[in-house]
mmCIF file of C-alpha atoms in Angstrom:
data_model
loop_
_atom_site.group_PDB
_atom_site.id
_atom_site.type_symbol
_atom_site.label_atom_id
_atom_site.label_comp_id
_atom_site.label_asym_id
_atom_site.label_seq_id
_atom_site.Cartn_x
_atom_site.Cartn_y
_atom_site.Cartn_z
ATOM 1 C CA UNK A 442 191.257 70.149 67.015
ATOM 2 C CA UNK A 443 194.468 69.442 68.777
ATOM 3 C CA UNK A 444 195.369 72.233 71.167
ATOM 4 C CA UNK A 445 193.392 73.742 74.069
ATOM 5 C CA UNK A 446 191.357 76.806 73.152
ATOM 6 C CA UNK A 447 193.385 78.890 75.590
ATOM 7 C CA UNK A 448 196.524 78.005 73.679
ATOM 8 C CA UNK A 449 194.829 78.930 70.450
ATOM 9 C CA UNK A 450 193.949 82.406 71.669
ATOM 10 C CA UNK A 451 197.495 82.887 72.928
ATOM 11 C CA UNK A 452 198.671 82.003 69.439
ATOM 12 C CA UNK A 453 196.459 84.794 68.127
ATOM 13 C CA UNK A 454 198.426 87.301 70.150
ATOM 14 C CA UNK A 455 201.765 85.826 69.155
ATOM 15 C CA UNK A 456 201.061 85.370 65.459
ATOM 16 C CA UNK A 457 198.626 88.211 64.816
ATOM 17 C CA UNK A 458 195.882 86.021 63.386
ATOM 18 C CA UNK A 459 192.252 87.017 63.743
ATOM 19 C CA UNK A 460 191.276 83.854 65.587
ATOM 20 C CA UNK A 461 193.574 80.858 65.625
ATOM 21 C CA UNK A 462 192.229 77.355 65.217
ATOM 22 C CA UNK A 463 192.437 74.860 68.034
ATOM 23 C CA UNK A 464 195.433 73.313 66.318
ATOM 24 C CA UNK A 465 197.410 76.554 66.184
ATOM 25 C CA UNK A 466 201.153 76.046 66.307
ATOM 26 C CA UNK A 467 204.353 77.957 65.875
ATOM 27 C CA UNK A 468 205.522 78.590 62.305
ATOM 28 C CA UNK A 469 207.609 75.855 60.750
ATOM 29 C CA UNK A 470 211.389 76.304 60.923
ATOM 30 C CA UNK A 471 212.922 77.401 57.614
ATOM 31 C CA UNK A 472 213.335 74.563 55.177
ATOM 32 C CA UNK A 473 211.087 72.118 57.027
ATOM 33 C CA UNK A 474 209.739 69.662 54.478
ATOM 34 C CA UNK A 475 208.869 66.010 54.463
ATOM 35 C CA UNK A 476 208.248 63.554 51.669
ATOM 36 C CA UNK A 477 205.009 61.604 51.509
ATOM 37 C CA UNK A 478 205.050 58.544 53.726
ATOM 38 C CA UNK A 479 203.598 55.387 52.228
ATOM 39 C CA UNK A 480 201.811 53.232 54.760
ATOM 40 C CA UNK A 481 202.582 49.510 54.839
ATOM 41 C CA UNK A 482 199.159 48.952 56.344
ATOM 42 C CA UNK A 483 197.580 45.645 55.377
ATOM 43 C CA UNK A 484 194.846 47.503 53.471
ATOM 44 C CA UNK A 485 197.345 48.853 50.929
ATOM 45 C CA UNK A 486 197.451 46.672 47.837
ATOM 46 C CA UNK A 487 199.396 48.916 45.470
ATOM 47 C CA UNK A 488 201.899 51.733 45.650
ATOM 48 C CA UNK A 489 199.963 55.002 45.951
ATOM 49 C CA UNK A 490 200.224 57.538 43.166
ATOM 50 C CA UNK A 491 202.415 60.525 43.847
ATOM 51 C CA UNK A 492 200.512 63.330 45.560
ATOM 52 C CA UNK A 493 202.049 66.810 45.639
ATOM 53 C CA UNK A 494 201.280 70.250 47.059
ATOM 54 C CA UNK A 495 199.897 71.915 43.913
ATOM 55 C CA UNK A 496 196.638 73.636 44.737
ATOM 56 C CA UNK A 497 197.093 73.551 48.497
ATOM 57 C CA UNK A 498 197.316 76.756 50.534
ATOM 58 C CA UNK A 499 198.735 77.917 53.830
ATOM 59 C CA UNK A 500 196.533 79.931 56.199
ATOM 60 C CA UNK A 501 197.449 81.565 59.490
ATOM 61 C CA UNK A 502 197.880 78.468 61.699
ATOM 62 C CA UNK A 503 195.932 76.152 59.367
ATOM 63 C CA UNK A 504 196.039 74.404 56.015
ATOM 64 C CA UNK A 505 193.640 74.402 53.084
ATOM 65 C CA UNK A 506 193.236 73.871 49.356
ATOM 66 C CA UNK A 507 191.723 75.464 46.269
ATOM 67 C CA UNK A 508 188.860 73.151 45.300
ATOM 68 C CA UNK A 509 186.204 72.883 42.651
ATOM 69 C CA UNK A 510 183.129 70.764 42.075
ATOM 70 C CA UNK A 511 183.043 68.595 38.929
ATOM 71 C CA UNK A 512 180.567 71.031 37.379
ATOM 72 C CA UNK A 513 182.434 74.222 38.270
ATOM 73 C CA UNK A 514 183.293 76.542 35.387
ATOM 74 C CA UNK A 515 186.683 78.148 34.796
ATOM 75 C CA UNK A 516 185.047 81.575 35.074
ATOM 76 C CA UNK A 517 183.580 80.828 38.508
ATOM 77 C CA UNK A 518 185.156 82.439 41.573
ATOM 78 C CA UNK A 519 187.529 79.907 43.114
ATOM 79 C CA UNK A 520 186.817 78.288 46.481
ATOM 80 C CA UNK A 521 189.244 77.449 49.296
ATOM 81 C CA UNK A 522 188.399 74.522 51.573
ATOM 82 C CA UNK A 523 189.471 74.406 55.218
ATOM 83 C CA UNK A 524 187.934 73.683 58.639
ATOM 84 C CA UNK A 525 185.147 75.532 60.376
ATOM 85 C CA UNK A 526 187.405 75.855 63.413
ATOM 86 C CA UNK A 527 189.996 77.627 61.237
ATOM 87 C CA UNK A 528 187.745 80.604 60.453
ATOM 88 C CA UNK A 529 189.088 83.984 61.572
ATOM 89 C CA UNK A 530 185.643 84.790 62.958
ATOM 90 C CA UNK A 531 186.116 82.178 65.684
ATOM 91 C CA UNK A 532 184.782 78.748 66.544
ATOM 92 C CA UNK A 533 181.124 78.486 65.490
ATOM 93 C CA UNK A 534 179.008 77.062 68.286
ATOM 94 C CA UNK A 535 176.857 73.941 68.015
ATOM 95 C CA UNK A 536 174.058 74.612 65.551
ATOM 96 C CA UNK A 537 175.730 77.741 64.165
ATOM 97 C CA UNK A 538 176.180 78.068 60.413
ATOM 98 C CA UNK A 539 178.066 80.963 58.804
ATOM 99 C CA UNK A 540 176.971 81.987 55.299
ATOM 100 C CA UNK A 541 178.264 84.785 53.078
ATOM 101 C CA UNK A 542 180.250 86.547 55.780
ATOM 102 C CA UNK A 543 182.623 89.193 54.346
ATOM 103 C CA UNK A 544 186.291 88.268 54.577
ATOM 104 C CA UNK A 545 189.583 89.589 53.223
ATOM 105 C CA UNK A 546 191.643 86.652 54.458
ATOM 106 C CA UNK A 547 194.753 85.839 52.441
ATOM 107 C CA UNK A 548 196.114 82.431 51.459
ATOM 108 C CA UNK A 549 199.569 81.460 50.227
ATOM 109 C CA UNK A 550 199.192 79.274 47.143
ATOM 110 C CA UNK A 551 201.696 76.426 46.823
ATOM 111 C CA UNK A 552 203.092 74.704 43.741
ATOM 112 C CA UNK A 553 203.842 71.002 43.384
ATOM 113 C CA UNK A 554 207.127 71.324 45.283
ATOM 114 C CA UNK A 555 205.506 73.137 48.189
ATOM 115 C CA UNK A 556 206.878 76.579 47.361
ATOM 116 C CA UNK A 557 204.665 79.634 47.731
ATOM 117 C CA UNK A 558 203.965 81.126 44.324
ATOM 118 C CA UNK A 559 201.403 83.793 45.092
ATOM 119 C CA UNK A 560 198.790 85.210 47.436
ATOM 120 C CA UNK A 561 195.083 84.603 47.002
ATOM 121 C CA UNK A 562 192.468 86.688 48.784
ATOM 122 C CA UNK A 563 188.963 85.906 49.957
ATOM 123 C CA UNK A 564 185.917 88.015 49.274
ATOM 124 C CA UNK A 565 183.797 86.138 51.820
ATOM 125 C CA UNK A 566 183.328 83.036 53.912
ATOM 126 C CA UNK A 567 180.791 81.371 51.670
ATOM 127 C CA UNK A 568 180.033 78.658 54.228
ATOM 128 C CA UNK A 569 181.319 77.542 57.611
ATOM 129 C CA UNK A 570 180.161 75.317 60.453
ATOM 130 C CA UNK A 571 181.269 72.872 63.141
ATOM 131 C CA UNK A 572 177.872 71.175 63.293
ATOM 132 C CA UNK A 573 177.706 67.633 61.833
ATOM 133 C CA UNK A 574 180.994 68.433 60.063
ATOM 134 C CA UNK A 575 183.942 70.818 60.495
ATOM 135 C CA UNK A 576 184.282 72.761 57.276
ATOM 136 C CA UNK A 577 184.732 76.212 55.797
ATOM 137 C CA UNK A 578 184.554 77.338 52.190
ATOM 138 C CA UNK A 579 186.011 80.716 51.262
ATOM 139 C CA UNK A 580 185.089 82.380 47.972
ATOM 140 C CA UNK A 581 188.072 84.131 46.401
ATOM 141 C CA UNK A 582 188.403 87.318 44.407
ATOM 142 C CA UNK A 583 190.082 85.263 41.637
ATOM 143 C CA UNK A 584 188.473 82.804 39.248
ATOM 144 C CA UNK A 585 189.814 79.321 38.579
ATOM 145 C CA UNK A 586 190.963 80.498 35.146
ATOM 146 C CA UNK A 587 192.825 83.483 36.594
ATOM 147 C CA UNK A 588 194.662 81.297 39.105
ATOM 148 C CA UNK A 589 195.660 78.805 36.419
ATOM 149 C CA UNK A 590 196.745 81.584 34.056
ATOM 150 C CA UNK A 591 198.795 83.387 36.703
ATOM 151 C CA UNK A 592 200.369 80.410 38.451
ATOM 152 C CA UNK A 593 199.843 77.371 36.238
ATOM 153 C CA UNK A 594 197.992 75.616 39.060
ATOM 154 C CA UNK A 595 194.632 73.893 38.782
ATOM 155 C CA UNK A 596 192.160 73.483 41.616
ATOM 156 C CA UNK A 597 191.775 70.096 43.283
ATOM 157 C CA UNK A 598 188.527 68.359 42.416
ATOM 158 C CA UNK A 599 186.062 67.282 45.095
ATOM 159 C CA UNK A 600 185.050 63.638 44.807
ATOM 160 C CA UNK A 601 181.326 62.997 44.551
ATOM 161 C CA UNK A 602 181.485 59.541 46.156
ATOM 162 C CA UNK A 603 181.700 58.391 49.760
ATOM 163 C CA UNK A 604 185.279 57.188 50.420
ATOM 164 C CA UNK A 605 185.829 53.467 50.914
ATOM 165 C CA UNK A 606 187.386 51.758 53.905
ATOM 166 C CA UNK A 607 190.925 50.631 53.068
ATOM 167 C CA UNK A 608 191.515 53.322 50.442
ATOM 168 C CA UNK A 609 195.039 54.724 50.339
ATOM 169 C CA UNK A 610 194.999 58.432 51.150
ATOM 170 C CA UNK A 611 197.362 61.353 51.637
ATOM 171 C CA UNK A 612 196.814 64.291 53.982
ATOM 172 C CA UNK A 613 198.548 67.327 52.443
ATOM 173 C CA UNK A 614 199.386 70.184 54.807
ATOM 174 C CA UNK A 615 200.084 73.501 53.131
ATOM 175 C CA UNK A 616 200.952 75.053 56.486
ATOM 176 C CA UNK A 617 203.789 72.619 57.223
ATOM 177 C CA UNK A 618 204.545 71.685 53.598
ATOM 178 C CA UNK A 619 204.307 68.093 54.751
ATOM 179 C CA UNK A 620 202.302 65.047 53.723
ATOM 180 C CA UNK A 621 201.001 62.071 55.679
ATOM 181 C CA UNK A 622 200.251 58.779 53.946
ATOM 182 C CA UNK A 623 197.966 56.087 55.360
ATOM 183 C CA UNK A 624 194.629 54.393 54.682
ATOM 184 C CA UNK A 625 190.983 54.913 55.573
ATOM 185 C CA UNK A 626 190.599 52.646 58.606
ATOM 186 C CA UNK A 627 186.849 53.109 58.819
ATOM 187 C CA UNK A 628 184.168 55.584 59.822
ATOM 188 C CA UNK A 629 182.871 56.937 63.122
ATOM 189 C CA UNK A 630 179.066 57.027 63.216
ATOM 190 C CA UNK A 631 179.355 60.009 65.548
ATOM 191 C CA UNK A 632 182.535 61.735 66.641
ATOM 192 C CA UNK A 633 182.133 63.853 69.781
ATOM 193 C CA UNK A 634 184.666 66.440 70.922
ATOM 194 C CA UNK A 635 183.738 68.824 73.694
ATOM 195 C CA UNK A 636 180.508 70.551 72.673
ATOM 196 C CA UNK A 637 180.670 69.474 69.024
ATOM 197 C CA UNK A 638 179.403 66.337 67.280
ATOM 198 C CA UNK A 639 180.370 65.263 63.750
ATOM 199 C CA UNK A 640 178.735 62.614 61.604
ATOM 200 C CA UNK A 641 180.298 59.775 59.597
ATOM 201 C CA UNK A 642 183.864 60.942 60.205
ATOM 202 C CA UNK A 643 186.809 59.342 58.412
ATOM 203 C CA UNK A 644 189.160 57.460 60.751
ATOM 204 C CA UNK A 645 192.776 57.130 59.622
ATOM 205 C CA UNK A 646 195.025 54.168 60.203
ATOM 206 C CA UNK A 647 197.766 54.949 62.715
ATOM 207 C CA UNK A 648 200.338 55.951 60.079
ATOM 208 C CA UNK A 649 198.718 59.384 59.662
ATOM 209 C CA UNK A 650 200.075 61.113 62.763
ATOM 210 C CA UNK A 651 198.860 64.586 61.861
ATOM 211 C CA UNK A 652 199.942 67.468 64.088
ATOM 212 C CA UNK A 653 198.883 70.997 64.998
ATOM 213 C CA UNK A 654 198.660 73.166 61.884
ATOM 214 C CA UNK A 655 197.398 70.367 59.647
ATOM 215 C CA UNK A 656 193.761 71.285 60.297
ATOM 216 C CA UNK A 657 192.005 72.015 57.025
ATOM 217 C CA UNK A 658 194.387 69.885 54.957
ATOM 218 C CA UNK A 659 192.768 68.138 52.003
ATOM 219 C CA UNK A 660 192.602 64.357 52.266
ATOM 220 C CA UNK A 661 193.333 63.020 48.808
ATOM 221 C CA UNK A 662 192.463 59.603 47.408
ATOM 222 C CA UNK A 663 195.756 58.401 45.957
ATOM 223 C CA UNK A 664 194.056 56.412 43.215
ATOM 224 C CA UNK A 665 192.028 59.319 41.818
ATOM 225 C CA UNK A 666 193.822 62.451 43.018
ATOM 226 C CA UNK A 667 190.471 63.814 44.234
ATOM 227 C CA UNK A 668 189.644 65.331 47.623
ATOM 228 C CA UNK A 669 187.535 62.997 49.765
ATOM 229 C CA UNK A 670 187.756 64.703 53.162
ATOM 230 C CA UNK A 671 189.229 67.558 55.180
ATOM 231 C CA UNK A 672 191.560 66.790 58.101
ATOM 232 C CA UNK A 673 190.351 68.121 61.456
ATOM 233 C CA UNK A 674 191.149 66.342 64.732
ATOM 234 C CA UNK A 675 192.662 63.516 66.733
ATOM 235 C CA UNK A 676 192.633 62.015 70.225
ATOM 236 C CA UNK A 677 195.795 63.236 71.936
ATOM 237 C CA UNK A 678 195.626 62.093 75.567
ATOM 238 C CA UNK A 679 193.192 59.178 75.663
ATOM 239 C CA UNK A 680 190.489 61.223 77.374
ATOM 240 C CA UNK A 681 186.843 60.646 76.506
ATOM 241 C CA UNK A 682 184.931 63.188 74.400
ATOM 242 C CA UNK A 683 186.844 66.229 75.689
ATOM 243 C CA UNK A 684 188.447 69.068 73.726
ATOM 244 C CA UNK A 685 191.331 67.627 71.691
ATOM 245 C CA UNK A 686 190.230 64.106 72.648
ATOM 246 C CA UNK A 687 187.316 63.105 70.423
ATOM 247 C CA UNK A 688 185.512 59.841 71.093
ATOM 248 C CA UNK A 689 183.510 57.627 68.772
ATOM 249 C CA UNK A 690 179.860 56.874 69.521
ATOM 250 C CA UNK A 691 178.112 54.085 67.601
ATOM 251 C CA UNK A 692 174.420 53.659 66.783
ATOM 252 C CA UNK A 693 173.743 51.970 70.133
ATOM 253 C CA UNK A 694 175.488 54.700 72.113
ATOM 254 C CA UNK A 695 178.663 52.728 72.845
ATOM 255 C CA UNK A 696 181.657 55.031 73.311
ATOM 256 C CA UNK A 697 185.117 54.122 72.016
ATOM 257 C CA UNK A 698 188.319 56.066 72.658
ATOM 258 C CA UNK A 699 191.267 55.625 70.297
ATOM 259 C CA UNK A 700 194.265 57.494 71.647
ATOM 260 C CA UNK A 701 196.689 58.664 68.950
ATOM 261 C CA UNK A 702 194.184 58.157 66.129
ATOM 262 C CA UNK A 703 193.244 61.061 63.860
ATOM 263 C CA UNK A 704 190.143 61.942 61.862
ATOM 264 C CA UNK A 705 188.744 63.909 58.935
ATOM 265 C CA UNK A 706 185.346 65.078 57.738
ATOM 266 C CA UNK A 707 183.990 63.857 54.421
ATOM 267 C CA UNK A 708 183.462 66.333 51.595
ATOM 268 C CA UNK A 709 181.378 64.472 48.982
ATOM 269 C CA UNK A 710 178.221 65.734 50.674
ATOM 270 C CA UNK A 711 179.082 69.383 49.961
ATOM 271 C CA UNK A 712 179.380 68.945 46.193
ATOM 272 C CA UNK A 713 175.615 69.179 45.503
ATOM 273 C CA UNK A 714 175.566 72.448 47.483
ATOM 274 C CA UNK A 715 177.902 74.253 45.060
ATOM 275 C CA UNK A 716 175.903 75.958 42.354
ATOM 276 C CA UNK A 717 176.616 78.252 39.424
ATOM 277 C CA UNK A 718 179.172 80.933 40.129
ATOM 278 C CA UNK A 719 180.432 78.952 43.154
ATOM 279 C CA UNK A 720 177.342 79.991 45.084
ATOM 280 C CA UNK A 721 176.593 77.823 48.098
ATOM 281 C CA UNK A 722 172.916 76.930 47.874
ATOM 282 C CA UNK A 723 171.773 74.794 50.805
ATOM 283 C CA UNK A 724 168.414 74.155 49.106
ATOM 284 C CA UNK A 725 169.870 72.425 46.052
ATOM 285 C CA UNK A 726 168.875 68.803 45.545
ATOM 286 C CA UNK A 727 171.203 66.454 47.385
ATOM 287 C CA UNK A 728 172.824 69.149 49.525
ATOM 288 C CA UNK A 729 173.486 67.654 52.953
ATOM 289 C CA UNK A 730 175.270 70.525 54.674
ATOM 290 C CA UNK A 731 173.588 71.881 57.832
ATOM 291 C CA UNK A 732 171.414 74.941 57.417
ATOM 292 C CA UNK A 733 171.271 77.966 59.755
#
């Protein structure tokens, strides 16, 4: 989360969104695009595969992507992944979990070049929280098959494995139609920002200088093309554990502040929670998402 909450609510009034995320920003100027940047970080051992915008979406003030679990069926209602702090219902408080909340939110679906090709609509917020992680999953009124038939675009697949330190990744923002290339620098045992705490967060190398509006962007493993995390925050001013300035806390309680470094929340742990018909079942074996 990268802007003060007050600024986010002002953005609601200006942009007409239900509730803007903490990273709310002004719309991109016409024609703003940027090619993927390839980090020359020492971890990179090979040129990353090309990553494009196909399957990503633009929300009001946030980014997202159409995702599926490896076992999802083409006839299942499609899911859109974003951040919990991007939900139109507002920022969920610590310990709050949103399940099956009606929603008619719309999403602009992008093709490989980053052009909008159609509008997708939610039927509900299937799951959303800012506890332990910062994630939202919207269930759509369209199935995966219908989206592919109408637009020729397949959903991005969620990886089932924990990402590895050093892996080359790309953060793909549907809101800005911009990508950020870097590597997984490591993992924060606990990441604290204001009243929220997230577990085992992905830390980017410095090349991924994500900005307001990139919240909810899928983080894609360049080697596999699969989603390994969802972009959500960064330390802007060097402050310690305040809003927009998350700090890392290790197992012994030591606090580390990394100004200018950005973070994401892993997504492999949500895969076991996605059942038949895209139903989110928090009691399924292996499901690690917080319960209400």
